[in-house]
Short mmCIF file of C-alpha atoms in Angstrom, two decimals:
data_model
loop_
_atom_site.label_atom_id
_atom_site.label_comp_id
_atom_site.label_asym_id
_atom_site.label_seq_id
_atom_site.Cartn_x
_atom_site.Cartn_y
_atom_site.Cartn_z
CA MET A 1 56.06 -22.79 -118.19
CA ASP A 2 58.64 -23.89 -115.58
CA GLY A 3 56.84 -24.17 -112.26
CA GLY A 4 60.07 -24.40 -110.25
CA HIS A 5 61.57 -21.18 -111.53
CA ILE A 6 60.80 -17.83 -109.88
CA SER A 7 61.99 -14.70 -111.65
CA VAL A 8 63.74 -11.85 -109.88
CA ALA A 9 60.70 -9.62 -110.42
CA ASP A 10 58.37 -12.21 -108.87
CA SER A 11 60.77 -12.62 -105.97
CA ASP A 12 60.70 -8.89 -105.34
CA LYS A 13 56.88 -8.95 -105.38
CA LEU A 14 56.84 -11.69 -102.75
CA LYS A 15 59.10 -9.61 -100.52
CA ALA A 16 56.97 -6.47 -100.94
CA PRO A 17 54.80 -5.54 -97.96
CA LEU A 18 51.07 -6.21 -98.16
CA LEU A 19 50.27 -2.64 -97.10
CA PRO A 20 52.06 0.46 -98.41
CA VAL A 21 54.78 1.78 -96.17
CA VAL A 22 54.36 5.43 -95.21
CA HIS A 23 57.69 7.23 -94.98
CA ASN A 24 57.57 10.17 -92.61
CA GLU A 25 60.06 12.73 -93.83
CA GLN A 26 59.60 14.97 -90.79
CA PRO A 27 61.78 14.31 -87.75
CA LEU A 28 60.00 13.01 -84.66
CA VAL A 29 59.46 15.72 -82.06
CA GLN A 30 59.69 14.42 -78.54
CA GLN A 31 56.65 15.48 -76.52
CA THR A 32 56.83 16.61 -72.94
CA VAL A 33 54.85 15.02 -70.15
CA GLY A 34 52.47 17.99 -70.15
CA GLN A 35 51.80 17.61 -73.85
CA HIS A 36 51.11 13.89 -73.37
CA LEU A 37 48.66 14.69 -70.59
CA GLN A 38 46.91 17.29 -72.77
CA THR A 39 46.52 14.66 -75.48
CA ILE A 40 45.04 12.16 -73.03
CA PHE A 41 42.82 14.44 -70.95
CA THR A 42 40.80 15.98 -73.76
CA PRO A 43 37.18 16.97 -73.08
CA LYS A 44 35.90 14.05 -75.15
CA ASN A 45 38.05 11.53 -73.28
CA CYS A 46 36.83 12.98 -69.99
CA TYR A 47 33.23 12.53 -71.15
CA ILE A 48 34.03 8.92 -72.09
CA ALA A 49 35.39 8.27 -68.60
CA LEU A 50 32.42 10.05 -67.02
CA GLY A 51 30.01 7.22 -67.87
CA PRO A 52 31.81 4.34 -66.13
CA LEU A 53 32.88 6.67 -63.31
CA LEU A 54 29.30 7.65 -62.49
CA CYS A 55 28.29 3.99 -62.77
CA ALA A 56 30.97 3.02 -60.26
CA VAL A 57 29.83 5.75 -57.85
CA VAL A 58 26.22 4.52 -58.02
CA CYS A 59 27.17 0.85 -57.61
CA LEU A 60 29.52 1.52 -54.66
CA CYS A 61 27.77 4.33 -52.82
CA VAL A 62 24.02 4.07 -53.49
CA ARG A 63 22.08 1.79 -51.19
CA LEU A 64 18.59 0.76 -52.29
CA GLY A 65 18.23 -2.09 -49.79
CA GLY A 66 20.00 -5.14 -48.50
CA ASP A 67 18.79 -8.14 -50.53
CA ASP A 68 19.94 -9.50 -53.89
CA THR A 69 16.97 -7.96 -55.71
CA THR A 70 17.96 -4.43 -54.76
CA THR A 71 21.57 -5.19 -55.70
CA THR A 72 20.45 -5.93 -59.24
CA ALA A 73 18.30 -2.78 -59.19
CA ARG A 74 21.29 -0.73 -58.04
CA ASN A 75 23.41 -2.17 -60.86
CA MET A 76 20.64 -1.29 -63.32
CA LEU A 77 20.59 2.27 -62.00
CA GLY A 78 24.36 2.51 -62.45
CA VAL A 79 24.14 1.20 -66.02
CA LEU A 80 21.35 3.71 -66.74
CA VAL A 81 23.53 6.57 -65.52
CA TRP A 82 26.41 5.32 -67.69
CA ILE A 83 24.28 5.07 -70.84
CA PHE A 84 22.57 8.42 -70.41
CA ALA A 85 25.88 10.16 -69.63
CA TRP A 86 27.20 8.98 -72.99
CA TRP A 87 23.95 9.86 -74.75
CA LEU A 88 23.85 13.39 -73.35
CA THR A 89 27.53 14.19 -73.95
CA GLU A 90 27.79 12.22 -77.22
CA ALA A 91 31.23 11.11 -76.06
CA VAL A 92 30.66 7.91 -77.99
CA PRO A 93 28.54 7.92 -81.17
CA MET A 94 24.89 7.44 -80.26
CA PRO A 95 24.46 4.20 -82.29
CA ILE A 96 27.42 2.65 -80.45
CA THR A 97 26.07 3.82 -77.09
CA SER A 98 22.74 2.28 -78.07
CA MET A 99 24.47 -1.11 -78.37
CA SER A 100 26.08 -0.85 -74.92
CA PRO A 101 23.24 -2.73 -73.14
CA LEU A 102 24.32 -5.79 -75.14
CA PHE A 103 27.47 -6.05 -73.01
CA LEU A 104 26.61 -3.99 -69.91
CA PHE A 105 23.47 -5.92 -68.92
CA PRO A 106 25.11 -9.37 -68.91
CA LEU A 107 28.30 -8.10 -67.23
CA PHE A 108 26.34 -6.45 -64.41
CA GLY A 109 24.07 -9.45 -63.92
CA ILE A 110 20.91 -7.66 -65.04
CA THR A 111 19.82 -10.09 -67.76
CA SER A 112 21.25 -12.72 -70.07
CA ALA A 113 22.83 -11.95 -73.42
CA ASP A 114 20.04 -13.72 -75.33
CA ASP A 115 17.32 -11.79 -73.50
CA VAL A 116 18.84 -8.37 -74.09
CA ALA A 117 19.59 -9.19 -77.74
CA SER A 118 15.95 -10.10 -78.35
CA SER A 119 14.99 -6.49 -77.55
CA TYR A 120 16.80 -5.33 -80.68
CA MET A 121 14.53 -7.28 -83.05
CA ASP A 122 10.80 -7.54 -82.44
CA ASP A 123 7.61 -6.60 -84.28
CA VAL A 124 8.10 -2.87 -83.66
CA ILE A 125 11.63 -2.97 -85.11
CA ALA A 126 10.27 -4.92 -88.09
CA LEU A 127 7.66 -2.19 -88.55
CA VAL A 128 10.43 0.42 -88.63
CA LEU A 129 12.61 -1.49 -91.10
CA GLY A 130 9.77 -2.13 -93.53
CA SER A 131 8.53 1.46 -93.45
CA PHE A 132 12.07 2.81 -93.90
CA ILE A 133 12.58 0.65 -97.00
CA LEU A 134 9.33 1.96 -98.46
CA ALA A 135 10.39 5.53 -97.65
CA LEU A 136 13.68 4.95 -99.49
CA ALA A 137 11.73 3.72 -102.52
CA VAL A 138 9.56 6.85 -102.44
CA GLU A 139 12.70 9.00 -102.25
CA HIS A 140 14.55 7.06 -104.98
CA TYR A 141 11.78 7.53 -107.54
CA ASN A 142 11.21 11.20 -106.58
CA ILE A 143 7.59 10.51 -105.67
CA HIS A 144 7.79 12.88 -102.69
CA ARG A 145 8.69 15.81 -104.96
CA ARG A 146 5.87 15.05 -107.39
CA LEU A 147 3.43 14.78 -104.49
CA ALA A 148 4.63 18.05 -102.94
CA LEU A 149 4.39 19.98 -106.22
CA ASN A 150 0.90 18.66 -106.98
CA ILE A 151 -0.47 19.52 -103.54
CA THR A 152 1.23 22.94 -103.44
CA LEU A 153 -0.14 23.68 -106.91
CA VAL A 154 -3.67 23.20 -105.60
CA PHE A 155 -3.13 25.91 -102.98
CA CYS A 156 -1.27 28.34 -105.27
CA VAL A 157 -4.39 30.06 -106.60
CA GLU A 158 -4.91 33.33 -108.45
CA PRO A 159 -4.86 35.92 -106.97
CA LEU A 160 -2.13 34.63 -104.67
CA ASN A 161 -3.25 33.97 -101.11
CA ALA A 162 -0.17 33.77 -98.85
CA PRO A 163 -1.86 31.99 -95.90
CA LEU A 164 -3.40 29.45 -98.30
CA LEU A 165 -0.05 28.75 -99.98
CA LEU A 166 1.55 28.38 -96.55
CA LEU A 167 -1.21 25.94 -95.61
CA GLY A 168 -0.45 23.86 -98.70
CA ILE A 169 3.27 23.63 -97.91
CA CYS A 170 2.68 22.80 -94.24
CA ALA A 171 -0.08 20.28 -94.95
CA THR A 172 2.09 18.49 -97.52
CA THR A 173 4.96 18.25 -95.03
CA ALA A 174 2.67 16.96 -92.29
CA PHE A 175 1.20 14.34 -94.61
CA VAL A 176 4.63 13.11 -95.75
CA SER A 177 5.81 13.01 -92.12
CA MET A 178 2.90 10.74 -91.20
CA TRP A 179 4.45 7.88 -93.18
CA MET A 180 8.18 8.38 -92.71
CA HIS A 181 10.55 9.68 -90.04
CA ASN A 182 10.39 13.40 -89.23
CA VAL A 183 13.97 14.08 -90.27
CA ALA A 184 13.52 12.28 -93.59
CA ALA A 185 10.34 14.29 -94.23
CA VAL A 186 12.12 17.59 -93.58
CA VAL A 187 15.11 16.61 -95.71
CA MET A 188 12.71 15.78 -98.55
CA MET A 189 10.45 18.81 -98.20
CA MET A 190 12.94 21.56 -97.41
CA PRO A 191 14.41 21.61 -100.97
CA VAL A 192 10.86 21.87 -102.33
CA ALA A 193 10.08 24.76 -99.97
CA THR A 194 13.34 26.60 -100.54
CA GLY A 195 12.90 26.06 -104.28
CA ILE A 196 9.71 28.12 -104.03
CA LEU A 197 11.47 30.73 -101.87
CA GLN A 198 14.35 31.07 -104.33
CA ARG A 199 12.01 32.94 -106.65
CA LEU A 200 11.58 35.62 -104.00
CA PRO A 201 14.11 38.50 -103.87
CA SER A 202 16.60 38.55 -101.01
CA SER A 203 17.45 41.75 -99.20
CA SER A 204 21.16 40.82 -99.23
CA SER A 205 21.45 39.94 -102.92
CA SER A 206 18.85 42.21 -104.52
CA THR A 207 19.26 45.89 -105.37
CA GLU A 208 15.51 46.52 -105.35
CA ILE A 209 13.57 47.34 -102.23
CA VAL A 210 12.24 44.07 -100.83
CA PRO A 211 8.85 44.29 -99.09
CA PRO A 212 8.98 43.16 -95.44
CA ALA A 213 6.21 40.66 -96.20
CA VAL A 214 8.62 38.68 -98.40
CA GLY A 215 11.12 38.05 -95.60
CA LYS A 216 8.33 37.20 -93.16
CA PHE A 217 6.83 34.69 -95.59
CA CYS A 218 10.23 32.99 -95.99
CA ARG A 219 10.47 32.59 -92.22
CA ALA A 220 6.92 31.25 -92.07
CA VAL A 221 7.62 28.61 -94.74
CA VAL A 222 10.78 27.28 -93.08
CA LEU A 223 9.19 27.25 -89.62
CA GLY A 224 6.11 25.61 -91.09
CA VAL A 225 8.12 22.79 -92.64
CA ILE A 226 10.09 21.88 -89.50
CA TYR A 227 7.13 22.15 -87.13
CA SER A 228 4.65 20.46 -89.48
CA SER A 229 6.94 17.45 -89.73
CA ALA A 230 6.94 17.14 -85.92
CA VAL A 231 3.16 17.55 -85.70
CA GLY A 232 2.46 15.15 -88.58
CA GLY A 233 4.72 12.52 -87.05
CA MET A 234 2.56 12.42 -83.92
CA SER A 235 -0.43 11.05 -85.80
CA THR A 236 0.98 7.63 -86.79
CA LEU A 237 3.27 5.03 -85.27
CA THR A 238 5.76 5.29 -88.15
CA GLY A 239 5.99 9.07 -88.03
CA THR A 240 8.55 9.22 -85.24
CA GLY A 241 10.66 6.90 -83.12
CA VAL A 242 9.07 8.21 -79.92
CA ASN A 243 5.71 6.62 -80.74
CA LEU A 244 7.43 3.32 -81.46
CA ILE A 245 9.35 3.44 -78.18
CA LEU A 246 6.08 4.03 -76.33
CA VAL A 247 4.41 1.07 -78.06
CA GLY A 248 7.41 -1.16 -77.42
CA MET A 249 7.54 -0.27 -73.73
CA TRP A 250 3.81 -0.90 -73.35
CA LYS A 251 4.30 -4.34 -74.88
CA SER A 252 7.29 -5.00 -72.62
CA TYR A 253 5.72 -3.90 -69.33
CA PHE A 254 2.22 -5.26 -69.97
CA PRO A 255 2.61 -8.37 -72.17
CA GLU A 256 -0.77 -9.69 -71.02
CA SER A 257 -2.54 -6.64 -72.50
CA ASP A 258 -3.37 -6.11 -76.16
CA PRO A 259 -0.60 -4.26 -78.04
CA ILE A 260 -1.29 -0.77 -79.39
CA SER A 261 -2.09 -1.17 -83.08
CA PHE A 262 -1.40 1.25 -85.91
CA SER A 263 -5.10 2.06 -86.37
CA GLN A 264 -5.71 2.52 -82.66
CA TRP A 265 -2.91 5.05 -82.33
CA PHE A 266 -4.12 6.82 -85.47
CA PHE A 267 -7.63 7.29 -84.04
CA PHE A 268 -6.08 9.21 -81.13
CA GLY A 269 -2.96 10.71 -82.71
CA PHE A 270 -4.58 12.15 -85.84
CA PRO A 271 -7.19 14.36 -84.07
CA LEU A 272 -4.46 15.57 -81.69
CA ALA A 273 -2.05 16.32 -84.54
CA LEU A 274 -4.81 18.02 -86.56
CA SER A 275 -5.69 20.30 -83.63
CA ILE A 276 -2.06 21.30 -83.09
CA PHE A 277 -1.55 21.75 -86.84
CA VAL A 278 -4.45 24.22 -87.11
CA VAL A 279 -2.97 26.23 -84.22
CA LEU A 280 0.47 26.12 -85.87
CA TRP A 281 -0.95 27.48 -89.12
CA GLY A 282 -2.83 30.19 -87.23
CA ILE A 283 0.29 31.26 -85.31
CA LEU A 284 2.35 31.48 -88.51
CA CYS A 285 -0.37 33.47 -90.28
CA VAL A 286 -0.69 35.95 -87.40
CA LEU A 287 3.06 36.44 -86.95
CA TYR A 288 4.38 36.20 -90.51
CA CYS A 289 1.54 36.69 -93.00
CA PRO A 290 0.25 40.21 -92.48
CA LYS A 291 -2.49 41.73 -94.58
CA GLY A 292 -1.32 42.39 -98.12
CA SER A 293 1.22 39.55 -98.21
CA GLY A 294 -0.41 38.07 -101.29
CA GLU A 295 0.01 41.30 -103.29
CA ALA A 296 3.67 41.56 -102.23
CA LEU A 297 4.42 37.95 -103.25
CA SER A 298 2.36 37.70 -106.44
CA PRO A 299 4.99 39.28 -108.77
CA TYR A 300 7.45 36.51 -107.84
CA LEU A 301 5.26 33.45 -107.29
CA HIS A 302 2.98 32.04 -109.93
CA ASN A 303 1.50 28.61 -110.38
CA SER A 304 3.08 28.45 -113.84
CA HIS A 305 6.46 28.03 -112.11
CA LEU A 306 5.18 25.00 -110.22
CA ARG A 307 3.64 23.55 -113.39
CA ARG A 308 6.96 23.94 -115.19
CA GLU A 309 8.77 21.97 -112.46
CA LEU A 310 6.06 19.33 -112.55
CA GLU A 311 6.39 19.00 -116.31
CA MET A 312 10.15 18.52 -115.90
CA LEU A 313 9.44 15.38 -113.88
CA GLY A 314 7.49 13.95 -116.83
CA PRO A 315 4.55 11.54 -116.61
CA MET A 316 4.44 8.97 -113.82
CA SER A 317 6.46 5.89 -114.68
CA PHE A 318 5.45 2.29 -114.07
CA ALA A 319 7.89 2.12 -111.15
CA GLU A 320 6.36 5.15 -109.45
CA LYS A 321 2.86 3.73 -109.84
CA MET A 322 3.94 0.38 -108.39
CA VAL A 323 5.66 1.99 -105.39
CA LEU A 324 2.54 4.07 -104.70
CA THR A 325 0.38 0.95 -105.03
CA VAL A 326 2.51 -0.98 -102.54
CA PHE A 327 2.58 2.01 -100.20
CA GLY A 328 -1.19 2.47 -100.40
CA GLY A 329 -1.75 -1.24 -99.83
CA LEU A 330 0.44 -1.11 -96.72
CA VAL A 331 -1.54 1.79 -95.27
CA VAL A 332 -4.84 -0.02 -95.91
CA LEU A 333 -3.54 -3.21 -94.27
CA TRP A 334 -2.27 -1.23 -91.28
CA MET A 335 -5.59 0.53 -90.80
CA THR A 336 -7.77 -2.59 -91.18
CA ARG A 337 -5.78 -5.21 -89.24
CA ASN A 338 -7.55 -4.38 -85.97
CA ILE A 339 -10.33 -1.81 -86.28
CA THR A 340 -12.55 -1.95 -83.18
CA ASP A 341 -13.72 -4.52 -80.63
CA ASN A 342 -16.91 -5.04 -82.62
CA ILE A 343 -15.15 -5.01 -86.02
CA PRO A 344 -12.02 -7.13 -85.49
CA GLY A 345 -10.42 -6.61 -88.91
CA TRP A 346 -8.49 -9.08 -91.06
CA GLY A 347 -6.00 -9.83 -88.27
CA CYS A 348 -8.51 -12.18 -86.61
CA ILE A 349 -8.07 -14.61 -89.52
CA PHE A 350 -4.56 -15.35 -88.21
CA HIS A 351 -5.69 -15.50 -84.54
CA GLY A 352 -3.67 -12.44 -83.50
CA ARG A 353 -0.33 -13.83 -84.68
CA VAL A 354 0.17 -11.09 -87.29
CA GLY A 355 1.48 -7.66 -86.26
CA ASP A 356 2.02 -4.35 -88.00
CA GLY A 357 5.67 -5.30 -88.50
CA THR A 358 4.61 -8.46 -90.34
CA VAL A 359 2.69 -6.42 -92.90
CA SER A 360 5.44 -3.80 -93.16
CA VAL A 361 8.17 -6.31 -94.02
CA MET A 362 5.88 -8.28 -96.34
CA MET A 363 5.01 -5.21 -98.44
CA ALA A 364 8.63 -4.05 -98.43
CA THR A 365 9.63 -7.47 -99.78
CA LEU A 366 7.36 -6.91 -102.80
CA LEU A 367 9.62 -4.03 -103.83
CA PHE A 368 12.43 -6.54 -104.37
CA ILE A 369 10.18 -8.78 -106.51
CA ILE A 370 8.24 -6.38 -108.78
CA PRO A 371 10.25 -5.27 -111.86
CA ASN A 372 10.69 -1.54 -112.45
CA ASN A 373 10.36 -1.73 -116.28
CA ILE A 374 13.37 0.57 -116.61
CA LYS A 375 16.10 -1.99 -117.11
CA LYS A 376 15.68 -5.68 -117.89
CA GLY A 377 15.88 -7.83 -114.78
CA GLU A 378 15.94 -4.82 -112.44
CA LYS A 379 13.46 -4.64 -109.57
CA LEU A 380 11.87 -1.66 -107.87
CA MET A 381 14.46 -1.89 -105.08
CA ASP A 382 17.75 -3.66 -104.52
CA TRP A 383 19.98 -3.91 -101.48
CA ASP A 384 22.36 -1.21 -102.74
CA LYS A 385 19.52 1.31 -102.51
CA CYS A 386 18.97 0.22 -98.88
CA LYS A 387 22.44 1.24 -97.76
CA LYS A 388 20.90 4.51 -96.55
CA LEU A 389 18.75 2.72 -93.97
CA PRO A 390 18.98 4.70 -90.70
CA TRP A 391 20.44 1.95 -88.55
CA ASN A 392 21.16 4.52 -85.84
CA ILE A 393 17.42 4.90 -85.24
CA VAL A 394 16.90 1.12 -85.26
CA LEU A 395 19.65 0.63 -82.66
CA LEU A 396 18.31 3.49 -80.55
CA LEU A 397 14.86 1.90 -80.52
CA GLY A 398 16.40 -1.44 -79.53
CA ALA A 399 18.28 0.23 -76.68
CA GLY A 400 15.06 1.81 -75.45
CA PHE A 401 13.28 -1.54 -75.39
CA ALA A 402 16.26 -3.20 -73.67
CA ILE A 403 16.36 -0.49 -70.99
CA ALA A 404 12.62 -0.84 -70.40
CA ASP A 405 13.03 -4.60 -69.93
CA GLY A 406 16.04 -4.09 -67.66
CA VAL A 407 14.26 -1.55 -65.43
CA ARG A 408 11.33 -3.94 -65.06
CA THR A 409 13.16 -7.25 -64.55
CA SER A 410 15.88 -5.84 -62.27
CA GLY A 411 13.37 -4.56 -59.73
CA LEU A 412 14.41 -0.95 -60.21
CA ALA A 413 10.86 -0.02 -61.21
CA GLU A 414 9.51 -1.32 -57.88
CA VAL A 415 12.19 0.54 -55.93
CA LEU A 416 11.37 3.79 -57.71
CA SER A 417 7.64 3.33 -57.15
CA LYS A 418 8.16 3.26 -53.36
CA GLY A 419 9.42 6.84 -53.50
CA LEU A 420 6.34 8.01 -55.41
CA VAL A 421 3.69 7.17 -52.79
CA PHE A 422 3.04 10.89 -52.19
CA LEU A 423 1.51 11.13 -55.69
CA GLU A 424 -1.30 8.74 -54.79
CA THR A 425 -3.66 11.57 -53.85
CA ALA A 426 -2.56 13.99 -56.59
CA PRO A 427 -5.29 14.86 -59.14
CA TYR A 428 -4.75 13.66 -62.71
CA TRP A 429 -5.60 17.05 -64.21
CA ALA A 430 -2.54 18.49 -62.46
CA ILE A 431 -0.15 15.60 -63.14
CA ALA A 432 -0.74 15.15 -66.89
CA PRO A 433 0.14 18.73 -67.97
CA THR A 434 3.11 18.70 -65.61
CA VAL A 435 4.40 15.47 -67.15
CA CYS A 436 3.99 16.91 -70.64
CA LEU A 437 5.82 20.13 -69.74
CA ILE A 438 8.67 18.27 -68.03
CA ALA A 439 9.15 16.07 -71.09
CA ALA A 440 8.89 19.11 -73.38
CA THR A 441 11.60 20.88 -71.38
CA ILE A 442 14.04 17.96 -71.20
CA THR A 443 13.70 17.25 -74.92
CA GLU A 444 15.10 20.69 -75.80
CA PHE A 445 18.49 19.57 -74.49
CA THR A 446 18.57 15.90 -75.48
CA SER A 447 17.06 13.74 -78.19
CA ASN A 448 13.33 12.98 -78.27
CA ASN A 449 14.01 9.24 -78.14
CA ALA A 450 16.39 9.49 -75.18
CA THR A 451 13.88 11.64 -73.26
CA THR A 452 11.13 9.08 -73.86
CA THR A 453 13.36 6.17 -72.88
CA LEU A 454 14.21 7.91 -69.60
CA LEU A 455 10.73 9.15 -68.64
CA VAL A 456 8.27 6.45 -69.68
CA PRO A 457 9.40 3.77 -67.15
CA LEU A 458 9.10 6.37 -64.38
CA LEU A 459 5.65 7.41 -65.59
CA ILE A 460 4.50 3.79 -65.50
CA GLU A 461 5.41 3.58 -61.81
CA ILE A 462 3.77 6.94 -61.08
CA ALA A 463 0.57 5.70 -62.76
CA LYS A 464 0.61 2.55 -60.64
CA THR A 465 1.06 4.68 -57.51
CA MET A 466 -1.83 6.96 -58.50
CA ARG A 467 -3.92 3.86 -59.46
CA ILE A 468 -4.71 5.20 -62.92
CA HIS A 469 -4.27 3.65 -66.36
CA PRO A 470 -0.53 3.87 -67.28
CA LEU A 471 -1.28 5.16 -70.79
CA LEU A 472 -2.87 8.27 -69.26
CA LEU A 473 0.66 9.33 -68.25
CA MET A 474 2.78 7.43 -70.79
CA VAL A 475 1.15 9.14 -73.77
CA PRO A 476 1.51 12.73 -72.43
CA GLY A 477 5.16 12.02 -71.60
CA ALA A 478 5.90 10.59 -75.04
CA ILE A 479 4.00 13.30 -76.93
CA GLY A 480 5.59 16.01 -74.78
CA ALA A 481 9.02 14.65 -75.72
CA GLN A 482 8.19 15.61 -79.33
CA PHE A 483 7.61 19.29 -78.44
CA ALA A 484 11.23 20.31 -79.16
CA PHE A 485 10.25 23.63 -80.73
CA LEU A 486 12.45 26.26 -79.05
CA LEU A 487 16.09 25.60 -79.96
CA PRO A 488 17.84 24.72 -83.25
CA THR A 489 19.64 21.86 -81.50
CA GLY A 490 16.39 20.35 -80.20
CA THR A 491 16.04 17.97 -83.16
CA PRO A 492 17.90 17.32 -86.44
CA SER A 493 14.83 18.74 -88.22
CA ASN A 494 15.31 22.07 -86.45
CA ILE A 495 18.95 22.12 -87.54
CA VAL A 496 17.96 21.52 -91.17
CA GLY A 497 15.60 24.50 -91.06
CA PHE A 498 18.02 26.74 -89.16
CA THR A 499 20.84 26.16 -91.65
CA THR A 500 18.73 27.60 -94.50
CA GLY A 501 19.50 31.05 -93.13
CA HIS A 502 15.88 32.19 -93.28
CA ILE A 503 15.11 31.93 -89.54
CA GLU A 504 16.74 33.02 -86.29
CA ILE A 505 16.53 31.62 -82.77
CA LYS A 506 14.09 34.36 -81.75
CA ASP A 507 11.71 33.18 -84.50
CA MET A 508 11.82 29.63 -83.14
CA ILE A 509 11.27 30.77 -79.54
CA LYS A 510 8.41 33.10 -80.49
CA THR A 511 6.59 30.48 -82.54
CA GLY A 512 7.67 27.38 -80.63
CA LEU A 513 6.67 28.62 -77.18
CA ALA A 514 3.11 29.36 -78.28
CA LEU A 515 2.95 26.00 -80.07
CA LYS A 516 4.27 24.15 -77.02
CA ILE A 517 1.66 25.73 -74.75
CA ALA A 518 -1.13 24.97 -77.21
CA GLY A 519 0.06 21.36 -77.64
CA THR A 520 0.15 20.81 -73.87
CA ALA A 521 -3.38 22.22 -73.53
CA PHE A 522 -4.79 20.03 -76.32
CA LEU A 523 -3.07 16.93 -74.92
CA SER A 524 -4.37 17.62 -71.40
CA VAL A 525 -7.94 17.79 -72.74
CA LEU A 526 -7.86 14.97 -75.32
CA MET A 527 -6.00 12.34 -73.28
CA PRO A 528 -8.59 11.85 -70.50
CA THR A 529 -11.47 12.10 -73.01
CA LEU A 530 -10.64 10.75 -76.47
CA GLY A 531 -7.60 8.85 -75.20
CA ALA A 532 -9.59 7.11 -72.48
CA TYR A 533 -12.10 5.99 -75.11
CA VAL A 534 -9.56 4.85 -77.73
CA PHE A 535 -7.32 2.97 -75.29
CA ALA A 536 -10.18 1.64 -73.14
CA SER A 537 -9.59 -1.92 -74.38
CA LYS A 538 -6.04 -1.94 -73.00
CA GLY A 539 -7.07 -3.68 -69.83
CA GLY A 540 -5.31 -6.08 -67.55
CA VAL A 541 -3.09 -3.43 -65.99
#
């Protein structure tokens, strides 16, 4: 081969462009100035400009005091307005907005780049990542569907009892939602629920007369799935991002106090969630399961259908058993790391250096080590299966922790507390329900996580002004932010249920309003009683 000779074909290849050239056959149409302005001043572009514009107004016009401390607090307030303007309008994708503290805080002199970056990876974030990987493993091996069918089969008795079957579907959803994010639980359970409903005749597609009880039961099932996921998520730290934001902010504001452990939250959250769940089931039975529903549904629903679907899944494989073993081991380690003051748990062996995130990542790592016995050399999980990790939630949590740190270190929290002196004499029994209702109202129009990130720092200052334990207000605010029951746009879970076509907005308002009132009442009673007992060890505030 002659190395000095280049053929004509090779020469042409060298001259070819690296990227394909797009030839536009259509003649260029010259736009007028008005058309250019219409292209620039679109609603989305205006929303993008709204954030920095409001920030500039706050930084230039708002006066919180005259010293350097209040200048930093004013800058923090301006940055807060900027971030929340983008969050509320979604002018910029929420994950990108969630990363904005990484450049806004250093530029406005609020905190250093290293300090703000550390908020995006701590033990709480590690807890989220590990639990999400385990949830992906459960989804990949279809364990959630097997679990749902088995539990529903238990409640599908003969003769058919509609309220009992509804209880089985709702209880399964709530249980699944305890261990993974609400949206993931709804996405997993809604196909199972609608698969059951597909056996029922539809008034639009069926020529036979459909009993009214059939349509009502369909609405009850869909409402039960979306609301049960929200209620179940309240009972554990991993059930929803709101609980994790609350725990992270507690750790940030009160580093000298003991962190809230998984088991400690469970001892409070589970009784609360169970109480709300019973009310939810009762509301659905009263509104959508009239007397005689079982007789109307029995010709279409039979437990043989569920058994047939279960048989199609086949026997449990080695991989499924291993994933369940790892998952069960993680739950046991979470619950026993720190039990009570008298029973310290296994965490004392490591002198408090181990957190829930440590265990979560450790157990998730086992999934990449244990073989799946399906293909030689293949493990239970690989990184390709983790591409569905919800990084948007991880970034949103990091932004919440960064904002909490910024509000505290900038002095903005102290400035805000000076305007809340009038609450010092207010009774707690009046403040706690009000806080819950305010959070429950705001969350209908913005995300649960954004509502929590906005309210919790304010509630901490209100608690200091009232001279009460901060958790007595932080918990009602965070739980109230999860009561997005009225509108389809309240949460992604609501949208998933609404798009099935089985429910209308009036169904959500009718059921959700009663559930929101009941949840507020339970929270107002349990927080100063059970909550005060469970969180009594969180001293040093």
